[in-house]
Coordinates of C-alpha atoms in Angstrom, one line a residue:
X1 CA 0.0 0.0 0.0
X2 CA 2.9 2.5 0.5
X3 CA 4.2 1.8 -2.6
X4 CA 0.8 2.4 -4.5
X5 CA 0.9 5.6 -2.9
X6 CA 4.5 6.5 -3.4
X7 CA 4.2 5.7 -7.2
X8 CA 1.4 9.2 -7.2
X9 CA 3.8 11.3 -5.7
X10 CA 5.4 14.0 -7.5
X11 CA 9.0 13.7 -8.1
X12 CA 11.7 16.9 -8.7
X13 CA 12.4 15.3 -11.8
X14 CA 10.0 16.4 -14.2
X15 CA 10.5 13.6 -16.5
X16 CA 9.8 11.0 -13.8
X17 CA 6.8 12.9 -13.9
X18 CA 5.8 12.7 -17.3
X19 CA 6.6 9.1 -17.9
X20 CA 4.2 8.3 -14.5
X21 CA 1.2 10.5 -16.1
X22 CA 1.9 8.6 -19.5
X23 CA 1.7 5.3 -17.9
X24 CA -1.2 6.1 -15.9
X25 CA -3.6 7.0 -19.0
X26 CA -1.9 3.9 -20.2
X27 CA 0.0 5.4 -22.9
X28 CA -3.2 6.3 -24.7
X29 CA -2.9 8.4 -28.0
X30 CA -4.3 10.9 -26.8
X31 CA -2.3 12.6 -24.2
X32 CA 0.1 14.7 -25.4
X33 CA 2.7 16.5 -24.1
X34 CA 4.7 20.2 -24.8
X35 CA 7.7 21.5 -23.6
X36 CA 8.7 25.0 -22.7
X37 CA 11.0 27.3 -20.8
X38 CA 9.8 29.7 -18.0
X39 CA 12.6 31.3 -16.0
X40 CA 15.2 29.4 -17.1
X41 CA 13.6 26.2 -15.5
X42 CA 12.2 23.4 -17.9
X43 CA 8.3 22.9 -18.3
X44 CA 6.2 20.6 -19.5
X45 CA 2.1 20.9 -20.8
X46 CA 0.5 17.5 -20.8
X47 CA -3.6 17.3 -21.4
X48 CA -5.6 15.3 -23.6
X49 CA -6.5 16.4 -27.5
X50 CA -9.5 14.6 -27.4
X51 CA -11.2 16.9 -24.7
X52 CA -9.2 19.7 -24.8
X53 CA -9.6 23.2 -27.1
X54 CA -6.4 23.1 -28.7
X55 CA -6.8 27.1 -29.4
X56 CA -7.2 27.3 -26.0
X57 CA -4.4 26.0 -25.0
X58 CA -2.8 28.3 -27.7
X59 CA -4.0 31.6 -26.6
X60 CA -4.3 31.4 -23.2
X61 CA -1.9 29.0 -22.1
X62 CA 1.1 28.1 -24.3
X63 CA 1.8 31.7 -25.7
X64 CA 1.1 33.5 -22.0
X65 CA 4.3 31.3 -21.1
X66 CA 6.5 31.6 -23.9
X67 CA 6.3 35.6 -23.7
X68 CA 6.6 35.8 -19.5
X69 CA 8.9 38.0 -18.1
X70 CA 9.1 37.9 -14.3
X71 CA 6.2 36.8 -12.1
X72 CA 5.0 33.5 -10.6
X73 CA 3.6 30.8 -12.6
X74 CA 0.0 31.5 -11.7
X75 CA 0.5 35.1 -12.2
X76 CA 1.3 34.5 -15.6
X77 CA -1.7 32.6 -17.2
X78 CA -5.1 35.0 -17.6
X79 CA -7.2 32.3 -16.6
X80 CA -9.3 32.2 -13.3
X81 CA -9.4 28.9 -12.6
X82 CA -6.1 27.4 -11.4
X83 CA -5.9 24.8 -9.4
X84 CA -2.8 23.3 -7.6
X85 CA -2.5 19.6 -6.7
X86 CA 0.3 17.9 -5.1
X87 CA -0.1 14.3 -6.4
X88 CA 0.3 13.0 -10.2
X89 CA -4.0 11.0 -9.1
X90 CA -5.3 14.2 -8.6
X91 CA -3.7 15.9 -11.8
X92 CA -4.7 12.5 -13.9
X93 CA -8.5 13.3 -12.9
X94 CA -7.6 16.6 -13.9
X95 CA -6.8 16.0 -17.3
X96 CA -10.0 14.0 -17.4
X97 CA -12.0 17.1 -16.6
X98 CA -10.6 18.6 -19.9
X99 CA -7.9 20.7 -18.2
X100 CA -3.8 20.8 -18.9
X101 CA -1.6 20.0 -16.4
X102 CA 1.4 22.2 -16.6
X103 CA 4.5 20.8 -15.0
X104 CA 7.8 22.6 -13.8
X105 CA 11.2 21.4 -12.8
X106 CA 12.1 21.6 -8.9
X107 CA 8.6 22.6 -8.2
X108 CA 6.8 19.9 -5.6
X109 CA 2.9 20.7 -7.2
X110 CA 0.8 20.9 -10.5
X111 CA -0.9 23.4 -12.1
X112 CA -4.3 22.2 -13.5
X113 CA -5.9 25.1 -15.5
X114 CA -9.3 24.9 -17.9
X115 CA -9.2 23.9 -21.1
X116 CA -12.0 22.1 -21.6
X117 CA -13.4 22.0 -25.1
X118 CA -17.1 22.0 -25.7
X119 CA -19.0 20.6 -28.4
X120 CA -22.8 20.4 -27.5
X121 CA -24.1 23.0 -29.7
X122 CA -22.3 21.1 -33.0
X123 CA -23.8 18.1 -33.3
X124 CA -27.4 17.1 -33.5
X125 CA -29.8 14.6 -32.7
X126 CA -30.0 11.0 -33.4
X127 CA -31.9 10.2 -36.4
X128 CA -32.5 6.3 -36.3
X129 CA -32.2 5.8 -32.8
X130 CA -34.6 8.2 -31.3
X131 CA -35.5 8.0 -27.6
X132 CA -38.3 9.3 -25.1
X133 CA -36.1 10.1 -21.9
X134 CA -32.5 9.4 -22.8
X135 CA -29.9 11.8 -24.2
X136 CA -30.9 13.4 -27.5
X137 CA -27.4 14.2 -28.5
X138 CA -26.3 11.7 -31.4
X139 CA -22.6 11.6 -33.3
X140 CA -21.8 13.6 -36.1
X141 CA -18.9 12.8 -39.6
X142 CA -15.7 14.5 -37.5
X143 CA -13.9 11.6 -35.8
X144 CA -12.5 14.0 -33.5
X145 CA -16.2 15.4 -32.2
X146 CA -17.1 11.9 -31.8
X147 CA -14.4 11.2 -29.6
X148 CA -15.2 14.4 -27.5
X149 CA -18.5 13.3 -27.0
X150 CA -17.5 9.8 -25.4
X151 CA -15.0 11.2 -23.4
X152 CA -17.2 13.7 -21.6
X153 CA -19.8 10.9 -20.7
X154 CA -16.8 8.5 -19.2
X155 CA -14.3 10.3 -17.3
X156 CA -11.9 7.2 -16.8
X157 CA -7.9 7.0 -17.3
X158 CA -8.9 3.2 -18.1
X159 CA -9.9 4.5 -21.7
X160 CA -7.5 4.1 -24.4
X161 CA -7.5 5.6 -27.5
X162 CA -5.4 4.3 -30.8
X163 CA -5.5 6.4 -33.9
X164 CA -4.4 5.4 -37.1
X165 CA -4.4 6.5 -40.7
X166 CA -5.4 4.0 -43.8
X167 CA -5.7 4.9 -46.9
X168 CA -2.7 5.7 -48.8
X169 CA -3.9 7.8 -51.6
X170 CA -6.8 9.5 -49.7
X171 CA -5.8 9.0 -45.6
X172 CA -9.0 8.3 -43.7
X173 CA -8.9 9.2 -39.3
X174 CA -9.7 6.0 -37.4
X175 CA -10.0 5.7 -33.7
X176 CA -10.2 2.2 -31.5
X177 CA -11.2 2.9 -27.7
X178 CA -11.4 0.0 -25.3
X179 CA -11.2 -0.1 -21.6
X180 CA -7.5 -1.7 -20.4
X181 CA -8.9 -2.8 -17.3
X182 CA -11.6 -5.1 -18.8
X183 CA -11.2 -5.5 -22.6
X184 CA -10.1 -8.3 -24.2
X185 CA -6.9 -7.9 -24.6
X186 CA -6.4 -10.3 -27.8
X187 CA -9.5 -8.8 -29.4
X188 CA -7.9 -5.5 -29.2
X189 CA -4.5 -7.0 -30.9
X190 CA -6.4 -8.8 -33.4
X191 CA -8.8 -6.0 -34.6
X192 CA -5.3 -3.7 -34.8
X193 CA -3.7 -6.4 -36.2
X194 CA -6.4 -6.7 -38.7
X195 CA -6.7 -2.7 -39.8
X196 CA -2.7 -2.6 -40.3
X197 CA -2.6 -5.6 -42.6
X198 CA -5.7 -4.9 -44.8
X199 CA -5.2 -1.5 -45.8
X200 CA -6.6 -0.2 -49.1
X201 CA -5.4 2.9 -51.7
X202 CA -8.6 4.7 -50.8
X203 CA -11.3 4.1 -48.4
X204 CA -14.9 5.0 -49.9
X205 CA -16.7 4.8 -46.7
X206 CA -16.8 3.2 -43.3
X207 CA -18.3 -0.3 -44.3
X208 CA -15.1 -0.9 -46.0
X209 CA -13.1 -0.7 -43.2
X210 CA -15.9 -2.7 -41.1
X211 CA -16.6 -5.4 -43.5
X212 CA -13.1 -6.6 -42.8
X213 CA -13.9 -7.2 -39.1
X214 CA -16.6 -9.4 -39.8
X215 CA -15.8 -13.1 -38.6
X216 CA -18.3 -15.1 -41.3
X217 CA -19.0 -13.1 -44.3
X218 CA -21.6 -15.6 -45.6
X219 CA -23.4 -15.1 -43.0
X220 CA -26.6 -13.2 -42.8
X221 CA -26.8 -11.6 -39.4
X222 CA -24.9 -9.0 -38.7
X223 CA -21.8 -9.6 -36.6
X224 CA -21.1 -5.7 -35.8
X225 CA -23.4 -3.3 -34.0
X226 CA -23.6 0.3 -35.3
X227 CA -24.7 3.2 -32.9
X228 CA -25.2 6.8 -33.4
X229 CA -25.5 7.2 -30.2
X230 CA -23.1 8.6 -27.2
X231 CA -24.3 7.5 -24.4
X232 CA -25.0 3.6 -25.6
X233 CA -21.7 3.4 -26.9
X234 CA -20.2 4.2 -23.4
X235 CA -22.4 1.2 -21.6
X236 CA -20.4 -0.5 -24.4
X237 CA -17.5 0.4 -23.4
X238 CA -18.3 -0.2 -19.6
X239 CA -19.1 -3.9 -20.4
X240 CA -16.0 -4.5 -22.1
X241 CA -16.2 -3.9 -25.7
X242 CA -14.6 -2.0 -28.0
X243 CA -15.6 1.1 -30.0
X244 CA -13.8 1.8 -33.3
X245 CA -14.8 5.5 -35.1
X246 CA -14.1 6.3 -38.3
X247 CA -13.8 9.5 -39.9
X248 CA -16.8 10.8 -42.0
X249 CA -19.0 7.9 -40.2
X250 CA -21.5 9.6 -37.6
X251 CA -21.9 6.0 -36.5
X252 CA -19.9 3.8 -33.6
X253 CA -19.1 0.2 -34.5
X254 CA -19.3 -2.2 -31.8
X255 CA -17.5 -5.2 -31.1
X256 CA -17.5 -7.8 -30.4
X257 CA -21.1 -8.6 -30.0
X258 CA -23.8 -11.5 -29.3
X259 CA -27.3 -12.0 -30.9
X260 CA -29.4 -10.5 -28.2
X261 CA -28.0 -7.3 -28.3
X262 CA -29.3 -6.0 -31.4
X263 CA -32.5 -6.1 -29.5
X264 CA -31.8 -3.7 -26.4
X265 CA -32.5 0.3 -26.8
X266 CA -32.0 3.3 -24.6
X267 CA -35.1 3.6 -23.3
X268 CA -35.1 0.2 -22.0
X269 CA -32.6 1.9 -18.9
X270 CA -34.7 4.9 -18.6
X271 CA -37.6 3.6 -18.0
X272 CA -39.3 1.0 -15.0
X273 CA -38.0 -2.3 -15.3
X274 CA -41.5 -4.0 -16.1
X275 CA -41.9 -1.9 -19.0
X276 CA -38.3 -2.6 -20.2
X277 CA -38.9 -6.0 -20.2
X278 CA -42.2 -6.1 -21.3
X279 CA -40.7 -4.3 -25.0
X280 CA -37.6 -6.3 -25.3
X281 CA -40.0 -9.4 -25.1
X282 CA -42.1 -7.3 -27.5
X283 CA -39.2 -7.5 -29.7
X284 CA -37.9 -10.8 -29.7
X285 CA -41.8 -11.6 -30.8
X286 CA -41.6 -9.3 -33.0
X287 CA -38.5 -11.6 -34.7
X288 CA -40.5 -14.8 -34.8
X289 CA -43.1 -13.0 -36.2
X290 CA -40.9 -11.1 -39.1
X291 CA -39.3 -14.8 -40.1
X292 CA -42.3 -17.1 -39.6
X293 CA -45.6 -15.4 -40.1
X294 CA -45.3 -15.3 -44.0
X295 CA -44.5 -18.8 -44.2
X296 CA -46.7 -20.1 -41.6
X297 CA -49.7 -18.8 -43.6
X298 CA -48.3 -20.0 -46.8
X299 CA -47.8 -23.9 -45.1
X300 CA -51.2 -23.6 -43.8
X301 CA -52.8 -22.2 -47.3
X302 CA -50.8 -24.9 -49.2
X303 CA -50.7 -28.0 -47.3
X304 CA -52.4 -27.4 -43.7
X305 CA -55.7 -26.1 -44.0
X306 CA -56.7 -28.6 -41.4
X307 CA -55.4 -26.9 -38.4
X308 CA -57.8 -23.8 -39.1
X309 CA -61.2 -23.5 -37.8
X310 CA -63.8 -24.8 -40.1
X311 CA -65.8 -21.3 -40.0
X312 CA -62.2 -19.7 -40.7
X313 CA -61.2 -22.0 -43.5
X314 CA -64.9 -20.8 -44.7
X315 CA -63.7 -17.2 -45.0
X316 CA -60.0 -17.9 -45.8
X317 CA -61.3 -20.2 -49.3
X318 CA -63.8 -17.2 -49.8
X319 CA -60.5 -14.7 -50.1
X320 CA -58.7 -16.9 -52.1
X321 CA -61.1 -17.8 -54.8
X322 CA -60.7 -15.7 -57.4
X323 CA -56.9 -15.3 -57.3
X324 CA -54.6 -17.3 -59.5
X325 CA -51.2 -17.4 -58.3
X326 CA -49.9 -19.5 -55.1
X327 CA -49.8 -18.2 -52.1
X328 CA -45.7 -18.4 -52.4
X329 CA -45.8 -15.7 -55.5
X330 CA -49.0 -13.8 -53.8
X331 CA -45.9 -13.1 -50.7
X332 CA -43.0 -12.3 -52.8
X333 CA -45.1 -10.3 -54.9
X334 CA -46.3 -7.8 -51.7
X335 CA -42.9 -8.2 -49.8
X336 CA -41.7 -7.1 -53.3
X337 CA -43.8 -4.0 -53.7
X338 CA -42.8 -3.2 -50.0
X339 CA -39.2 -3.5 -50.1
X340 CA -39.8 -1.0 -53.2
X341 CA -41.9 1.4 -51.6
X342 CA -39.3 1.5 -48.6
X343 CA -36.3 2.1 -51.0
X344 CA -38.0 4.8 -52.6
X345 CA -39.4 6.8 -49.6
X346 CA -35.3 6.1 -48.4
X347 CA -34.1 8.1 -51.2
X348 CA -36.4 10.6 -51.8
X349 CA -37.0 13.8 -50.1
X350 CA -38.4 13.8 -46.6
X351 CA -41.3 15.8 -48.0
X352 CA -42.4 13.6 -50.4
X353 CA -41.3 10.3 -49.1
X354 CA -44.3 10.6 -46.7
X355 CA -46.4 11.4 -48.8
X356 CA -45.4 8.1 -51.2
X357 CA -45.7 6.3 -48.0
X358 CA -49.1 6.7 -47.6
X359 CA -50.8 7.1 -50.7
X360 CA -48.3 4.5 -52.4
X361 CA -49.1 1.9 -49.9
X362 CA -52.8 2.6 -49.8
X363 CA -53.5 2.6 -53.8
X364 CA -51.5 0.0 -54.6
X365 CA -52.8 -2.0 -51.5
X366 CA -56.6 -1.8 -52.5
X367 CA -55.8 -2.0 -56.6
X368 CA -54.1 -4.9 -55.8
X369 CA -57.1 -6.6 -54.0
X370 CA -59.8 -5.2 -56.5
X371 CA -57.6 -6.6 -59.6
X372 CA -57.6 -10.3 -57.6
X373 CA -53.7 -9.8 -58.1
X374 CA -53.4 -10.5 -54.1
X375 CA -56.3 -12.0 -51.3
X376 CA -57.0 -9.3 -48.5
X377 CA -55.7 -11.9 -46.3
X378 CA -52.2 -12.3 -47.4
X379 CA -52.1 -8.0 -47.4
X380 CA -52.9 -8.5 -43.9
X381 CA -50.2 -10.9 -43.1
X382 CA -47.6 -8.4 -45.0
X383 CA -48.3 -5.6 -43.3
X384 CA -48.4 -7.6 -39.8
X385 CA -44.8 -8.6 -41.0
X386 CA -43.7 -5.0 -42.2
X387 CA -44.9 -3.3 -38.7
X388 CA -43.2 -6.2 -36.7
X389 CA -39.6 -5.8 -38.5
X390 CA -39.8 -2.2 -38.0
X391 CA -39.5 -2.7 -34.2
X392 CA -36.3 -4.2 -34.2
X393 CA -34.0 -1.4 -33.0
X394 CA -30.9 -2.4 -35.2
X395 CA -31.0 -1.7 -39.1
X396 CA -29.0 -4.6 -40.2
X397 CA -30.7 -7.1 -38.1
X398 CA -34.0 -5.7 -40.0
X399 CA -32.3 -6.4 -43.1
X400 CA -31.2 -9.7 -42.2
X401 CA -34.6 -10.8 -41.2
X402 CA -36.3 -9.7 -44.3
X403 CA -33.6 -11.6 -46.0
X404 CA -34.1 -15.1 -44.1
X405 CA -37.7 -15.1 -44.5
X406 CA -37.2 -15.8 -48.0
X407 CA -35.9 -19.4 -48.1
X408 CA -38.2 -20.1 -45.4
X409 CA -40.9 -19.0 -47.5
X410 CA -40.0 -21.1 -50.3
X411 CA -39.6 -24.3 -47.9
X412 CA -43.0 -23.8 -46.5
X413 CA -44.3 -23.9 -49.5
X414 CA -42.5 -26.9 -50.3
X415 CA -43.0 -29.1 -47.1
X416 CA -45.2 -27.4 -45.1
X417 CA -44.5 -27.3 -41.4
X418 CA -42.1 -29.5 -42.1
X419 CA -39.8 -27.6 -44.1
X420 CA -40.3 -24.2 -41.6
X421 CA -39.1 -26.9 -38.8
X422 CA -36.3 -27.9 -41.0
X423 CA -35.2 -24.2 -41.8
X424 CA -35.3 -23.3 -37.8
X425 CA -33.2 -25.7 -37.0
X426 CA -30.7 -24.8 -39.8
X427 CA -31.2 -21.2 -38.3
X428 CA -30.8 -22.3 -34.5
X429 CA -27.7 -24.6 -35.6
X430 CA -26.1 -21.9 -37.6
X431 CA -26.8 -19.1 -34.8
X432 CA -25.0 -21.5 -32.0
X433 CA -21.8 -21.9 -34.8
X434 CA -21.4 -18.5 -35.4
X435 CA -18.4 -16.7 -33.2
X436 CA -17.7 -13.3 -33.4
X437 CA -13.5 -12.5 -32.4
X438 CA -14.2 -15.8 -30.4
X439 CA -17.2 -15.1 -28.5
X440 CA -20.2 -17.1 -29.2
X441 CA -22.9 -15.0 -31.1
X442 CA -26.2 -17.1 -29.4
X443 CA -24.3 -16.6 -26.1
X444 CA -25.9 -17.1 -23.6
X445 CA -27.7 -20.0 -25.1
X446 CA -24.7 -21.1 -26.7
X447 CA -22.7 -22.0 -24.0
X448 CA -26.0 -22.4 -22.1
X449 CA -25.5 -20.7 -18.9
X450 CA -29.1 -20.0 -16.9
X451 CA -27.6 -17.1 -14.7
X452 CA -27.4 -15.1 -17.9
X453 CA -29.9 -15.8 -19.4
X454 CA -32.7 -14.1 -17.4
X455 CA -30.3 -11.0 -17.1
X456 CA -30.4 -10.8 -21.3
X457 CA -34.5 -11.4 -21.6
X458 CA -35.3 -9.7 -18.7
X459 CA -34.4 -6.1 -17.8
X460 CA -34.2 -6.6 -13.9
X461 CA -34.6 -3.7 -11.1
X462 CA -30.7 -2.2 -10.8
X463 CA -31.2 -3.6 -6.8
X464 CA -31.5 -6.9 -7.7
X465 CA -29.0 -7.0 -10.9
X466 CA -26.0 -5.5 -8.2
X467 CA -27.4 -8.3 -5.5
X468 CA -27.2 -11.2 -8.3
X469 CA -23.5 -9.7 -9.2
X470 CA -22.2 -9.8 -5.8
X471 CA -23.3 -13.4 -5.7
X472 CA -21.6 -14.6 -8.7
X473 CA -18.6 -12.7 -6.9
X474 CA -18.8 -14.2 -3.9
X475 CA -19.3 -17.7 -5.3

């Protein structure tokens, strides 16, 4: 114990100094350091680029001691708040607060003085991500910003940053933060290992430097997990991931990451733990229902019409009378026309991609019925599909379960229940395969471990999640 605390005293050496600060922030990227004269003694600036106003530091620091005359340290600077500390821990948390130490030879204390930079009014809100009670503060293209905006939620010298440059024709900002003190350590080698050795002449955009950290490229679930939020990409961080931020990206790629988490959203955390729950659940139905509700009808229509009611199977022969394609073409014909009407009102203007929202799906939903083209039952069973996928939080895992309804479609058609049993357990097999950086994506079904599980379905009050923790610690 006297050691640990002999290690945060200051020395008279000011490189001792130094070197300690630097190996406390773990010889992150970005703390730098600047040297100066004052008085004929040697100085030293150290702070952090990533939360600190580097004309700031300029104006009202740097230049204030390059031009001093006589005085006292503190008499020098035109900045009120000063503040002296007499142990390298305190300057450390310091630094964290977005102020630069300033260290001088012989002299027994630091100088902390603000230099905070602030970024708030620059970037906007998120746009696919939105939230009721959270933060409303989203990323933005400038890597640096982006940066900023993590640091000031998490205020730890356990967060390391590593910047490279790729791209050799046109050089692209990248930035990989992980926590040192709970990351995966191999991960974090094999992820730099991986951006060093797979460099290209020019980088077009972010995916194609995130499409090379993808574990199984055949695969159709997505293996990374983008944010354009802040504040969820600091939880990230807390549990041990890692965060890498691209220049020109207003989006966080996280890594590495299991199934289930592509179904959590911020206002699961800010709001009572029943109604947490009761959405994630929501969601996960929401899945079953995206993959399996097209087919399901189409087995039953083809091969089961058995299992129905007989007043039902009355009404369903009734809809399906007049119309002379299979029920497999009637469903790719209106997922189709969906997928369509979504990629336009994507690339249009906002102001008249609503409007093609509505009126597109509305004419070409009831033309459709009144040309027998489609039964009103299987417009019903798109749509329930549609609104379910579009309450998946993540993008790509939208995209991926539009994708795999497909095949399943076609096996249903084929085999009836039968083939949608066949294509689940393809799915299920598949999912408990799949590893992303060596962490098992159906974790934790995949190793099975019950403890875990009811913490990943269920969004449990924060007094009995630390309770349950302090058990698995104690055991």
């Amino acid at each position: 114990m006297e050691m640990q605390k002999d290690s945060f005293l200051i020395s008279e050496e000011i490189e001792v100094n130094i070197q300690k600060l630097f190996q406390y922030f773990h010889s992150s990227d970005d703390v730098r350091s600047r040297a100066f004269t004052l008085h004929g003694l040697r100085g030293s600036l150290l702070y952090l680029t990533t939360i600190t106003d580097a004309g700031k530091l300029q104006s009202d620091i740097l230049r204030p001691l390059l031009d001093a005359g006589e005085g006292r340290l503190e008499d020098v600077l035109p900045i009120l708040d000063i503040e002296k500390v007499t142990d390298l821990r305190a300057a450390a948390e310091g630094m964290l607060q977005g102020k630069c130490a300033i260290l001088l030879q012989q002299r027994a204390d630091i100088i902390l003085v603000d230099a905070s930079a602030r970024v708030v009014n620059s970037v906007g809100e998120p746009q696919n991500e939105q939230t009721v009670r959270g933060s409303h503060v989203g990323f933005v293209d400038d890597v640096y910003i982006n940066g900023q905006l993590v640091h000031q939620r998490l205020k730890n010298v356990n967060l390391v940053e590593r910047h490279f440059t790729l791209g050799s024709e046109s050089p692209t900002d990248v930035k990989l933060l992980y926590m040192c003190d709970i990351a995966d350590m191999t991960v974090v080698d094999e992820i730099i290992a991986n951006l060093l050795t797979n460099q290209a002449t020019f980088i077009k955009s972010s995916g194609q430097i995130t499409d090379r950290l993808e574990s199984s490229h055949l695969s159709p679930f997505p293996q990374l997990l983008f944010t354009e939020r802040p504040d969820t990409t600091v939880s990230h961080l807390m549990e041990g991931r890692i965060v890498l931020l691209v220049d020109g990206s207003s989006f966080a790629t996280i890594l590495p990451v299991t199934f289930f988490m592509f179904f959590q959203a911020a206002d699961d955390f800010n709001v009572r733990w029943w109604n947490g729950t009761f959405f994630r659940f929501l969601r996960l139905i929401s899945v079953m229902i995206g993959i399996a509700l097209p087919s399901v009808y189409i087995s039953i229509v083809s091969n089961h019409f058995d299992v129905l009611p007989i007043d039902l199977v009355f009404s369903l022969k009734a809809s399906l009378e007049n119309i002379p394609f299979n029920p497999l073409m009637e469903a790719m014909f209106m997922i189709t026309v969906l997928e369509l009407l979504r990629e336009a009102a994507i690339r249009l203007p906002k102001s008249i991609a609503a409007t093609l929202s509505i009126v597109g799906g509305l004419v070409i939903g009831s033309e459709v019925v009144n040309a027998n083209l489609v039964s009103t039952t299987m417009i019903v069973v798109i749509s329930l599909t549609a609104v379910a996928s579009f309450s998946v939080p993540s993008h790509e895992m939208r995209l991926a379960i539009r994708l795999i309804s497909f095949p399943i479609m076609i096996a249903s058609s084929l085999l009836g229940f039968a083939g949608i049993a066949f294509s689940f357990c393809l799915l299920f097999m598949h999912l408990s395969k799949l590893e992303t950086f060596g962490v098992p994506y159906f974790y934790p079904f995949t190793p099975f471990e019950p403890r875990r599980i009811l913490t990943t379905l269920v969004q449990l009050p924060r007094r009995i999640f630390r309770r349950k923790a302090s058990d698995r610690r104690a055991s």
